[in-house]
PDB file of C-alpha atoms in Angstrom:
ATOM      1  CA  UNK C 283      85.132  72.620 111.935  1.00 86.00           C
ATOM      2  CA  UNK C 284      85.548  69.031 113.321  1.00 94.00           C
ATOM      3  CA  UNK C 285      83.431  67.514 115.455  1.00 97.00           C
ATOM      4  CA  UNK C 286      83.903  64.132 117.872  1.00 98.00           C
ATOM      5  CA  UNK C 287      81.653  61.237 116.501  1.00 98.00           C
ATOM      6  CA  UNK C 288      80.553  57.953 118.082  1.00 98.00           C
ATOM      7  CA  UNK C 289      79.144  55.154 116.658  1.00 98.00           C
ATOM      8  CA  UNK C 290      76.646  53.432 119.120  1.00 98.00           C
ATOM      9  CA  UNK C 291      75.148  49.756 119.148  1.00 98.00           C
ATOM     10  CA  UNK C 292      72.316  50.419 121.475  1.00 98.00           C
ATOM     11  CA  UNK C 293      69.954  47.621 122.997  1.00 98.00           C
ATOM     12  CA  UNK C 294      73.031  45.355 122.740  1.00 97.00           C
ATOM     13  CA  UNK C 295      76.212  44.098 124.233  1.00 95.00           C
ATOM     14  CA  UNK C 296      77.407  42.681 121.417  1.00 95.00           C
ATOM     15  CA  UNK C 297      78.689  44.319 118.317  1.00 97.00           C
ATOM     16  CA  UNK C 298      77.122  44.474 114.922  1.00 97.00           C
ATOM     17  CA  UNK C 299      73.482  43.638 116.537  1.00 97.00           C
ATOM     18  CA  UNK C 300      71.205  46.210 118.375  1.00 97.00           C
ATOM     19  CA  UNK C 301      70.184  49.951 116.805  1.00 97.00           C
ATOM     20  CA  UNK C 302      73.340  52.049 115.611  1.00 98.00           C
ATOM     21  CA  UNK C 303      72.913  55.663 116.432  1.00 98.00           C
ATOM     22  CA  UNK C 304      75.213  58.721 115.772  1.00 98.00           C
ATOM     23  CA  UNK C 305      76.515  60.299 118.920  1.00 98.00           C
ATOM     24  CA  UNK C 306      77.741  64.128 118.199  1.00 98.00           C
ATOM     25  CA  UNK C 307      78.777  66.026 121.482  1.00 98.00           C
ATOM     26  CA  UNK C 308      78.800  69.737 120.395  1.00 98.00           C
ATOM     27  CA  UNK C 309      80.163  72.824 122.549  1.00 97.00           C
ATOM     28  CA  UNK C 310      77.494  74.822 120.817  1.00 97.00           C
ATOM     29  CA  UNK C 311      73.865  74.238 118.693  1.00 97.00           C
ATOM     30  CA  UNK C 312      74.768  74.870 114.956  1.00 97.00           C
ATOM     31  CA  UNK C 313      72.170  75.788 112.089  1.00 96.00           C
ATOM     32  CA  UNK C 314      69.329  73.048 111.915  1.00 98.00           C
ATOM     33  CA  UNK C 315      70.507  72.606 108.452  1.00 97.00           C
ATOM     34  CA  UNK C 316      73.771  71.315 109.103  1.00 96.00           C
ATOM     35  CA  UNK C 317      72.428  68.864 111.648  1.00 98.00           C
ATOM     36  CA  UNK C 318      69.973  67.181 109.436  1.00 97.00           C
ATOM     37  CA  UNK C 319      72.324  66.774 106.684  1.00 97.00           C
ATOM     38  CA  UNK C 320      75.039  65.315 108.992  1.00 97.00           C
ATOM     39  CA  UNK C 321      71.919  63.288 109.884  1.00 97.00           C
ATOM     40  CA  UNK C 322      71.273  62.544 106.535  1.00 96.00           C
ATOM     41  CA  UNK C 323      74.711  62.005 105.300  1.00 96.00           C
ATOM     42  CA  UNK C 324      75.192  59.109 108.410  1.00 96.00           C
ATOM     43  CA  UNK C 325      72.570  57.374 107.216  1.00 94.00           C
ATOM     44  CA  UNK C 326      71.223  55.950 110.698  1.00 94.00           C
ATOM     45  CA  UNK C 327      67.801  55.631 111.815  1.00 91.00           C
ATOM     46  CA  UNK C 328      69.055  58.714 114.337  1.00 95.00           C
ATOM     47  CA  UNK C 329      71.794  60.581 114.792  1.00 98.00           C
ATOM     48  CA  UNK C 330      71.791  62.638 118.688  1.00 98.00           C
ATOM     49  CA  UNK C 331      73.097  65.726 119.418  1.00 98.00           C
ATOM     50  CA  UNK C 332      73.753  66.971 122.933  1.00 98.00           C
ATOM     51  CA  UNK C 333      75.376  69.769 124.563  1.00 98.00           C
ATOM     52  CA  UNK C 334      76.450  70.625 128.332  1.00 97.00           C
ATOM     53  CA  UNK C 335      73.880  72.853 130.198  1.00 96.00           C
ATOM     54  CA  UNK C 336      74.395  74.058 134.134  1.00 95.00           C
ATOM     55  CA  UNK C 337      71.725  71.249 135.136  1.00 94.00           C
ATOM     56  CA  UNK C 338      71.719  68.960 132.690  1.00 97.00           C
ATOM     57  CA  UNK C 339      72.157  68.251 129.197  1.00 98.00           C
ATOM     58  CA  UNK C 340      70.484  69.757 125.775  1.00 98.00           C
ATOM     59  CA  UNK C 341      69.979  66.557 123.551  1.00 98.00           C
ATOM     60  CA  UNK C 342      68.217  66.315 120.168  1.00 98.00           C
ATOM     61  CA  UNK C 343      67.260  63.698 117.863  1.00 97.00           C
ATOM     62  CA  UNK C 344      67.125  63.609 113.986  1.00 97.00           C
ATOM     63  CA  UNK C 345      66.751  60.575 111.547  1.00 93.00           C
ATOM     64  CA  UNK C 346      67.972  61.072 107.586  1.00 92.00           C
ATOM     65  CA  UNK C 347      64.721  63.179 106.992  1.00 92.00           C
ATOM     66  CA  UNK C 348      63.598  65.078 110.098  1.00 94.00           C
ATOM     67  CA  UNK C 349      63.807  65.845 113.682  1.00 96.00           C
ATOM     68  CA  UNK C 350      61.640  63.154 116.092  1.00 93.00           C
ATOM     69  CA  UNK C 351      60.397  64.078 119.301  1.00 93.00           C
ATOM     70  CA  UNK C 352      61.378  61.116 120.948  1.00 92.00           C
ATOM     71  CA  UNK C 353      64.105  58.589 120.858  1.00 94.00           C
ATOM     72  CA  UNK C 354      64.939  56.072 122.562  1.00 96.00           C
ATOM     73  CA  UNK C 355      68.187  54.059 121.368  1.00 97.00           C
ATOM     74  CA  UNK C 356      69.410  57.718 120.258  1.00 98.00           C
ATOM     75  CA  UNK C 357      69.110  58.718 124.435  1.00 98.00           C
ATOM     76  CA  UNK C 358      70.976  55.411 125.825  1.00 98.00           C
ATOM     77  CA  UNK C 359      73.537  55.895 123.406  1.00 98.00           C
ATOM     78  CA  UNK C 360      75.004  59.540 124.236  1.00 98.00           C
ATOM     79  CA  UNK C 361      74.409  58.110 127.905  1.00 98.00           C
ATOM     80  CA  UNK C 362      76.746  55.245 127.179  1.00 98.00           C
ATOM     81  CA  UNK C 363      78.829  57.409 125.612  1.00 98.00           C
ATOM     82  CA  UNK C 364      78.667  60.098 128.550  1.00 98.00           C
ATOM     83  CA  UNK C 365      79.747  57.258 131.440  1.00 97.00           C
ATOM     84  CA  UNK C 366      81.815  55.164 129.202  1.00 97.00           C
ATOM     85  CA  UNK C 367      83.865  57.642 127.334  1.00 98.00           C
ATOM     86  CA  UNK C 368      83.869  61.415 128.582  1.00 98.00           C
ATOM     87  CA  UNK C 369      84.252  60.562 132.263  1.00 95.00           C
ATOM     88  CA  UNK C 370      80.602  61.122 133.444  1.00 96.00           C
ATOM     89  CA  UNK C 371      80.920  60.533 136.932  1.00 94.00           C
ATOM     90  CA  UNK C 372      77.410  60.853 138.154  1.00 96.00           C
ATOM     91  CA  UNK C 373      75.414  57.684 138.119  1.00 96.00           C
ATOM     92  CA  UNK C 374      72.577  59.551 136.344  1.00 98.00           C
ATOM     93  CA  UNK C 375      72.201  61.576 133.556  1.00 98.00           C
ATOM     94  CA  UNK C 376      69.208  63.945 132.832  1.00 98.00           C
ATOM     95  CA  UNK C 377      68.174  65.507 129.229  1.00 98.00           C
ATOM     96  CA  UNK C 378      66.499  68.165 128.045  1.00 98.00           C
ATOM     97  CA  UNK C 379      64.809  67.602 125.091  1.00 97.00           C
ATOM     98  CA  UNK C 380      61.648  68.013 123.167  1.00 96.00           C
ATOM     99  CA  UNK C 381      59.777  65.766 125.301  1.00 93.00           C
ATOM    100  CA  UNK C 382      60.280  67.003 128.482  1.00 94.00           C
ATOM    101  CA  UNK C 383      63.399  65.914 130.944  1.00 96.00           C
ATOM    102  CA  UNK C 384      64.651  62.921 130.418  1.00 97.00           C
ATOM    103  CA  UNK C 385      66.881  60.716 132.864  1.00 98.00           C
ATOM    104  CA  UNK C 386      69.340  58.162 132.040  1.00 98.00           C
ATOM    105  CA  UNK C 387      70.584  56.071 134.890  1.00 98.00           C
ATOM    106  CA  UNK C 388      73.864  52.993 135.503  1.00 97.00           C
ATOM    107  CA  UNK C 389      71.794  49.439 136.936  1.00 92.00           C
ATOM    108  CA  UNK C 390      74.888  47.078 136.972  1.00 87.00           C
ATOM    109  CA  UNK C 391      75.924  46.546 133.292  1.00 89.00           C
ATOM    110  CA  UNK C 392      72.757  48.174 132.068  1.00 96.00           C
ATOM    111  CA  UNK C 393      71.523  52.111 131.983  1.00 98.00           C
ATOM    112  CA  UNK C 394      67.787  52.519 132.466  1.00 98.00           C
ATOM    113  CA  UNK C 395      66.058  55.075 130.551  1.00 98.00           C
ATOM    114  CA  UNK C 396      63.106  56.956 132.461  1.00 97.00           C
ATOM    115  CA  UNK C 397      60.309  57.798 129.776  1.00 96.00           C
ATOM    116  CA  UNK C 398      57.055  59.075 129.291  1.00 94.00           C
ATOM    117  CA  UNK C 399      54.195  56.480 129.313  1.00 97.00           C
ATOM    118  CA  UNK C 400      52.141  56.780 125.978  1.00 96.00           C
ATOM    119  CA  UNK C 401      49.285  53.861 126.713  1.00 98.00           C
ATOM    120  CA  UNK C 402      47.316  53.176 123.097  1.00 98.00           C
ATOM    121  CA  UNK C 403      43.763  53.764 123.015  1.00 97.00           C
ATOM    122  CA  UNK C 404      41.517  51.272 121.222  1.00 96.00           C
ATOM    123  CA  UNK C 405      40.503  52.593 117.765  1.00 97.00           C
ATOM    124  CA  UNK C 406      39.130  51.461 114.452  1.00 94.00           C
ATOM    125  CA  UNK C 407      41.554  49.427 111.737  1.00 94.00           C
ATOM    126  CA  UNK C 408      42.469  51.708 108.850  1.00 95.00           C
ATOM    127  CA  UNK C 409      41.809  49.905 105.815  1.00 94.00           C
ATOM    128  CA  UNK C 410      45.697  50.542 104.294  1.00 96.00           C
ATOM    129  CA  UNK C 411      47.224  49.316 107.928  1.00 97.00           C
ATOM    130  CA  UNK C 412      46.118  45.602 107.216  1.00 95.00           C
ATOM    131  CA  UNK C 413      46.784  45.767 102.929  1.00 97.00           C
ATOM    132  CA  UNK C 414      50.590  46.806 103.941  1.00 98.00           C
ATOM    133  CA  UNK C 415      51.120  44.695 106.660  1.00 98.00           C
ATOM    134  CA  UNK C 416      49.369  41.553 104.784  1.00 97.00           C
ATOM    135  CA  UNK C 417      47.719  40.125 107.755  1.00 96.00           C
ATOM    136  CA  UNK C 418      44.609  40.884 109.689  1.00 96.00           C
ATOM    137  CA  UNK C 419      46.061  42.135 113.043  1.00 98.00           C
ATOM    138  CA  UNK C 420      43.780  40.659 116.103  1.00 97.00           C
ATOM    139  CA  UNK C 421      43.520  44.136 117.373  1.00 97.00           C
ATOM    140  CA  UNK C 422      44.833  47.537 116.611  1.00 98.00           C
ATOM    141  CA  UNK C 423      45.235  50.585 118.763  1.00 98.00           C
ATOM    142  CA  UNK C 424      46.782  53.573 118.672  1.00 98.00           C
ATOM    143  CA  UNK C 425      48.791  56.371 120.579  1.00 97.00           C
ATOM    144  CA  UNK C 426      51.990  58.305 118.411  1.00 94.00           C
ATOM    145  CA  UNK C 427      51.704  55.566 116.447  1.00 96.00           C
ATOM    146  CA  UNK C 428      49.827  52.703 115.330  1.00 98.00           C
ATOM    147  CA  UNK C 429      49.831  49.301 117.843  1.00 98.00           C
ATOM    148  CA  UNK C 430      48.695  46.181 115.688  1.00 98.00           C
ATOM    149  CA  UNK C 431      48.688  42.799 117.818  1.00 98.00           C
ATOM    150  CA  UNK C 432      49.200  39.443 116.334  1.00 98.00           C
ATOM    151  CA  UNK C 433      48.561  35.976 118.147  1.00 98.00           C
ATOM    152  CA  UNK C 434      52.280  34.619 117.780  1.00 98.00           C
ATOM    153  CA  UNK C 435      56.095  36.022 116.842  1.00 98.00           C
ATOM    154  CA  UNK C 436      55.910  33.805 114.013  1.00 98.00           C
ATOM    155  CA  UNK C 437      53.127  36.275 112.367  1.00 98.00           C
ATOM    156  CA  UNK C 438      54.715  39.471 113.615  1.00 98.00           C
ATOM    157  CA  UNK C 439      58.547  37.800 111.940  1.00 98.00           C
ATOM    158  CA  UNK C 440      57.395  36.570 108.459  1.00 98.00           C
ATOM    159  CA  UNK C 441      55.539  40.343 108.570  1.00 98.00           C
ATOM    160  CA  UNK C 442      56.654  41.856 104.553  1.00 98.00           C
ATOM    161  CA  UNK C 443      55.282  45.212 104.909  1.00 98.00           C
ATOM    162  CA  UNK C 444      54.301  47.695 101.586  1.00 98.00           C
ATOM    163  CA  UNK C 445      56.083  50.526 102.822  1.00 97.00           C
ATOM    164  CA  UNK C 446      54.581  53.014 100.149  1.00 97.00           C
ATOM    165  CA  UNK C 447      51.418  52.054 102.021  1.00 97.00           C
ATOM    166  CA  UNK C 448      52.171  52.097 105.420  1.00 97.00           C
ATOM    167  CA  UNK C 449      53.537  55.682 104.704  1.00 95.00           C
ATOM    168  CA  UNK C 450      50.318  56.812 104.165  1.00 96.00           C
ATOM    169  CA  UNK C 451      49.020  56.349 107.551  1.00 96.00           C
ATOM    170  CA  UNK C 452      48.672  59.466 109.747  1.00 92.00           C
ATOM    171  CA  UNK C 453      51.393  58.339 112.315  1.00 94.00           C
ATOM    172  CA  UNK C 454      55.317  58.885 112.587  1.00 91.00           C
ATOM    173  CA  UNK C 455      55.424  54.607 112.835  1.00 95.00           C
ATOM    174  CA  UNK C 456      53.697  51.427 112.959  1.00 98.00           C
ATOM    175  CA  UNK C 457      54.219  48.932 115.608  1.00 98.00           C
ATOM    176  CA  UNK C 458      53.789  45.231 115.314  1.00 98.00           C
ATOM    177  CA  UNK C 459      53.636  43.355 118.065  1.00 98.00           C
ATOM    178  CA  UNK C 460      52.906  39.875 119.868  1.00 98.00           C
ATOM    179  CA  UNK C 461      53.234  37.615 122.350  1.00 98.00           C
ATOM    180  CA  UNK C 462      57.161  35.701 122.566  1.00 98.00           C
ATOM    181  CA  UNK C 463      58.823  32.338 122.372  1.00 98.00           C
ATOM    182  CA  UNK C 464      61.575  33.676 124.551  1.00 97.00           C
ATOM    183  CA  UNK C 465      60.439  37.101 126.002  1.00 98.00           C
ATOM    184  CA  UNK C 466      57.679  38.284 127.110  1.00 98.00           C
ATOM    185  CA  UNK C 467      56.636  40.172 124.285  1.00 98.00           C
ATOM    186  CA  UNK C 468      58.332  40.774 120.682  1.00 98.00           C
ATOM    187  CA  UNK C 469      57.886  43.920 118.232  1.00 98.00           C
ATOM    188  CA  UNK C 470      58.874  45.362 114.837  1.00 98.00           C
ATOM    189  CA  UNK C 471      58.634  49.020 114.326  1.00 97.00           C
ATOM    190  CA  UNK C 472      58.216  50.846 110.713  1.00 97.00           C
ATOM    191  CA  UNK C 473      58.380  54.311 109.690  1.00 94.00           C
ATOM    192  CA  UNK C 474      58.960  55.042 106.218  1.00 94.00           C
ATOM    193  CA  UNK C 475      57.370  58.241 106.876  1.00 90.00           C
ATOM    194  CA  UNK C 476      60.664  59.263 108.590  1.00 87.00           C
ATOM    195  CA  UNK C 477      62.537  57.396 106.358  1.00 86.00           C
ATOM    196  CA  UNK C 478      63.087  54.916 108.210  1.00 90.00           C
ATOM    197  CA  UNK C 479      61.522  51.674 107.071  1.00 95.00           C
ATOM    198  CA  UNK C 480      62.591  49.389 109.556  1.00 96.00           C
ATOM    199  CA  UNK C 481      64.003  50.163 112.796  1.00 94.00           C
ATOM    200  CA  UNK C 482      66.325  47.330 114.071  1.00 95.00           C
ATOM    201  CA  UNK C 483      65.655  48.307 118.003  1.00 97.00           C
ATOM    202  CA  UNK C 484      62.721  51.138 119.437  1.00 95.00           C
ATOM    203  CA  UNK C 485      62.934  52.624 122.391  1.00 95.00           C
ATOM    204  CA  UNK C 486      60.365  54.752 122.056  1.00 93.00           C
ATOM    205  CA  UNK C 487      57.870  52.522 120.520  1.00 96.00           C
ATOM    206  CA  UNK C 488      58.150  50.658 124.199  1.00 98.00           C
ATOM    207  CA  UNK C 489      56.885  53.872 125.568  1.00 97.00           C
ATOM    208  CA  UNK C 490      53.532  52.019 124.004  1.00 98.00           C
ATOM    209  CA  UNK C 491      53.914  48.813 124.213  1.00 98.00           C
ATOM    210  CA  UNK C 492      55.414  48.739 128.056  1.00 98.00           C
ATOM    211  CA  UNK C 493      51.729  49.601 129.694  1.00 98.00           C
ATOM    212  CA  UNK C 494      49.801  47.564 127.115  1.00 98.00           C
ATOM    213  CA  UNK C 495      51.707  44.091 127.500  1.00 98.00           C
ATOM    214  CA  UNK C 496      51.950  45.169 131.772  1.00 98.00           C
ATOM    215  CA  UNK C 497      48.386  45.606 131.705  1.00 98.00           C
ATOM    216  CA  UNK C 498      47.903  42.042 129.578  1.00 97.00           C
ATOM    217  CA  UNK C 499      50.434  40.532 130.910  1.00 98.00           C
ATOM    218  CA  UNK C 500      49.899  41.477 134.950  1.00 98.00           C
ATOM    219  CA  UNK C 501      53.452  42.280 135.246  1.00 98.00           C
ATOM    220  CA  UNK C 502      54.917  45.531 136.070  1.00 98.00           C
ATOM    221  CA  UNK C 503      59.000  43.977 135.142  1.00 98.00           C
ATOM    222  CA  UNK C 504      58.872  42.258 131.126  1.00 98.00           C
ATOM    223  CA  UNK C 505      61.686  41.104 128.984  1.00 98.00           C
ATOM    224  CA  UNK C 506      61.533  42.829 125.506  1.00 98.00           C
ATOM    225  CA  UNK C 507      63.188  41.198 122.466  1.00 98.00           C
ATOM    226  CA  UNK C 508      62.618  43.392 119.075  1.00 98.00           C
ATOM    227  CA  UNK C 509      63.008  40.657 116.125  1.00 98.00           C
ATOM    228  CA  UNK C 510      64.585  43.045 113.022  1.00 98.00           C
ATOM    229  CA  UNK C 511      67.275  41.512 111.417  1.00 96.00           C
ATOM    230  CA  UNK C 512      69.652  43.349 113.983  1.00 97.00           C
ATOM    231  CA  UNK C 513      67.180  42.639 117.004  1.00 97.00           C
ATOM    232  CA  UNK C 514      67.646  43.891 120.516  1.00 97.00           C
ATOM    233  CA  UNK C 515      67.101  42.867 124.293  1.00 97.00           C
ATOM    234  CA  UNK C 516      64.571  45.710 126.289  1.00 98.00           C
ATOM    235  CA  UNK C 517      63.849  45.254 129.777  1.00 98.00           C
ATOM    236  CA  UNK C 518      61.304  47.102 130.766  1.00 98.00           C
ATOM    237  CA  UNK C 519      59.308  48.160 133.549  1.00 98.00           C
ATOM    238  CA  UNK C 520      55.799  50.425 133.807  1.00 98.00           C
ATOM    239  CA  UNK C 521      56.335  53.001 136.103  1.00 97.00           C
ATOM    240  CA  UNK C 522      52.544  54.123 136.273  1.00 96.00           C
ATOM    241  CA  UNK C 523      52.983  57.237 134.146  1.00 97.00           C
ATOM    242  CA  UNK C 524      56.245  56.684 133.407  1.00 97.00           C
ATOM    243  CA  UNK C 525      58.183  53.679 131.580  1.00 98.00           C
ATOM    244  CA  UNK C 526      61.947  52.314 132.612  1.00 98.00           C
ATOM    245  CA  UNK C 527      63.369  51.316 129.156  1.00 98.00           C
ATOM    246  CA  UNK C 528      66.925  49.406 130.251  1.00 98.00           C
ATOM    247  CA  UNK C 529      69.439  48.103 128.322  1.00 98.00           C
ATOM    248  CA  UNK C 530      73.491  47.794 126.966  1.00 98.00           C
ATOM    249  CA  UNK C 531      75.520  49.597 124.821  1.00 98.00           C
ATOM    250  CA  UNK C 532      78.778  49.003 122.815  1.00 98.00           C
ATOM    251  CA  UNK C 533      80.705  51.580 121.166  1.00 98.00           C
ATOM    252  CA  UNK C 534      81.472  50.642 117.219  1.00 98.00           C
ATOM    253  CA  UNK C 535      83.650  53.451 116.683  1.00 98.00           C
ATOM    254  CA  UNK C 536      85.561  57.067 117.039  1.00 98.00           C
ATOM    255  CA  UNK C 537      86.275  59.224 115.024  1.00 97.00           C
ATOM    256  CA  UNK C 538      85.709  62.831 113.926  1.00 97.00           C
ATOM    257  CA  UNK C 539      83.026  64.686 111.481  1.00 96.00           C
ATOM    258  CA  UNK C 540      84.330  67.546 108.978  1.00 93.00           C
ATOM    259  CA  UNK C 541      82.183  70.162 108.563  1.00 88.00           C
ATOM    260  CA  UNK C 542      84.468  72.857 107.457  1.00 75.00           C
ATOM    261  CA  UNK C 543      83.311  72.624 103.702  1.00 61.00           C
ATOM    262  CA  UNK C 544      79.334  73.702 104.904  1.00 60.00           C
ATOM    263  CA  UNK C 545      78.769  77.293 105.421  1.00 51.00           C
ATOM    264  CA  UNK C 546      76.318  77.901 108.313  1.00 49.00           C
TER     265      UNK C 546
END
């Protein structure tokens, strides 16, 4: 069996920068199995699998180790790829997937993810956060994952994390986060727990960070930058309960996926 394949830059609109995700289209679900090791054998923080229902679209999510239940460069991406390549004529496109409906919708040169809102919660600094990060955050909260808040993007860049460390925290990821030089805020996101120990561009950690900064910040629009080595543009807006997570998308490649050597 073959199956169509995209490489996606997401969070970009330039090549080479952004978060590369795997883009499989599929006529039918196969075997679990076989999606996690195509997963694992792309190597990219996710790899997203969708296919055509009457209303909308099935779409899943799975990094090199396990299945997430939210993604957010891994959504624009099969969007891009939905407009920009298979004739999607729509200006929206909605999602089913393991965290509810999800929409995806064309703003000019950008598409505009509609997400859940997942506001942190104060709550006390675990002991191994700060020893793997380094540095003393001035404040850490949490809601999937852990929110620790530095005073300036120079902390949250020269950031070295122990990843065997920050693996043992009871989250799926860390966030790092601060105030920015050209943005309104900046992040980093680790999750060796996922196997991924650096994500180059989150959507979904923005799910987090969106209400805290608007609620800092007293601004419901903010301009994201996400300072990996890759690093990606987010702009963002707090919907209330609900986030917009916009940005660009460029297509690396095309090409096809054997799987005719894997029994199901």
């Amino acid at each position: 069996m073959r199956l169509p394949y995209y490489h996606v830059d997401a969070f970009t609109g330039k090549l080479f920068s952004g978060n590369p995700a795997g883009v499989c289209p599929l006529e039918q679900w196969l075997p679990d199995r076989i999606l996690q090791s195509i997963a694992a054998e792309n190597n990219l923080s996710e790899t997203a699998f969708f296919k055509r229902a009457p209303a909308f679209f099935e779409l899943r999510w799975f990094t090199p180790t396990l299945e997430v239940d939210l993604c957010g460069h891994a959504t624009l991406a099969p969007a891009h790829v939905l407009f920009a390549e298979l004739g999607h004529s729509d200006n929206s496109v909605r999602f089913q997937t393991r965290s509810g409906l999800l929409t995806a919708t064309r703003r000019n040169a950008m598409i505009e993810l509609d997400f859940p809102a997942r506001p942190p919660q104060a709550c006390a600094t675990p002991a191994k956060l700060s020893r793997a990060l380094g540095r003393m955050p001035r404040e850490v909260l949490k809601s999937r994952d852990y929110l620790a808040v530095f005073e300036s993007q120079a902390e949250v860049a020269a950031l070295t994390p122990d990843m065997d460390l920050l693996g043992q925290l009871d989250c799926l990821g860390i966030i790092v986060t601060a105030p920015g030089e050209d943005a309104d805020f900046v992040s980093r996101f680790f999750a060796p727990r996922a196997g991924i120990p650096e994500d180059p561009v989150t959507g979904s950690s923005h799910c987090t960070l969106i209400p805290f900064w608007a609620e800092r910040l007293g601004n419901s629009e903010l301009f994201a930058r996400q300072i990996s080595r890759r690093g990606g543009e987010i702009f963002c807006r707090h919907l209330g309960d609900r986030v917009g997570i916009g940005g660009r998308a460029i297509v690396y490649s095309r090409g096809e996926i054997e799987t005719g050597g894997v029994s199901s």
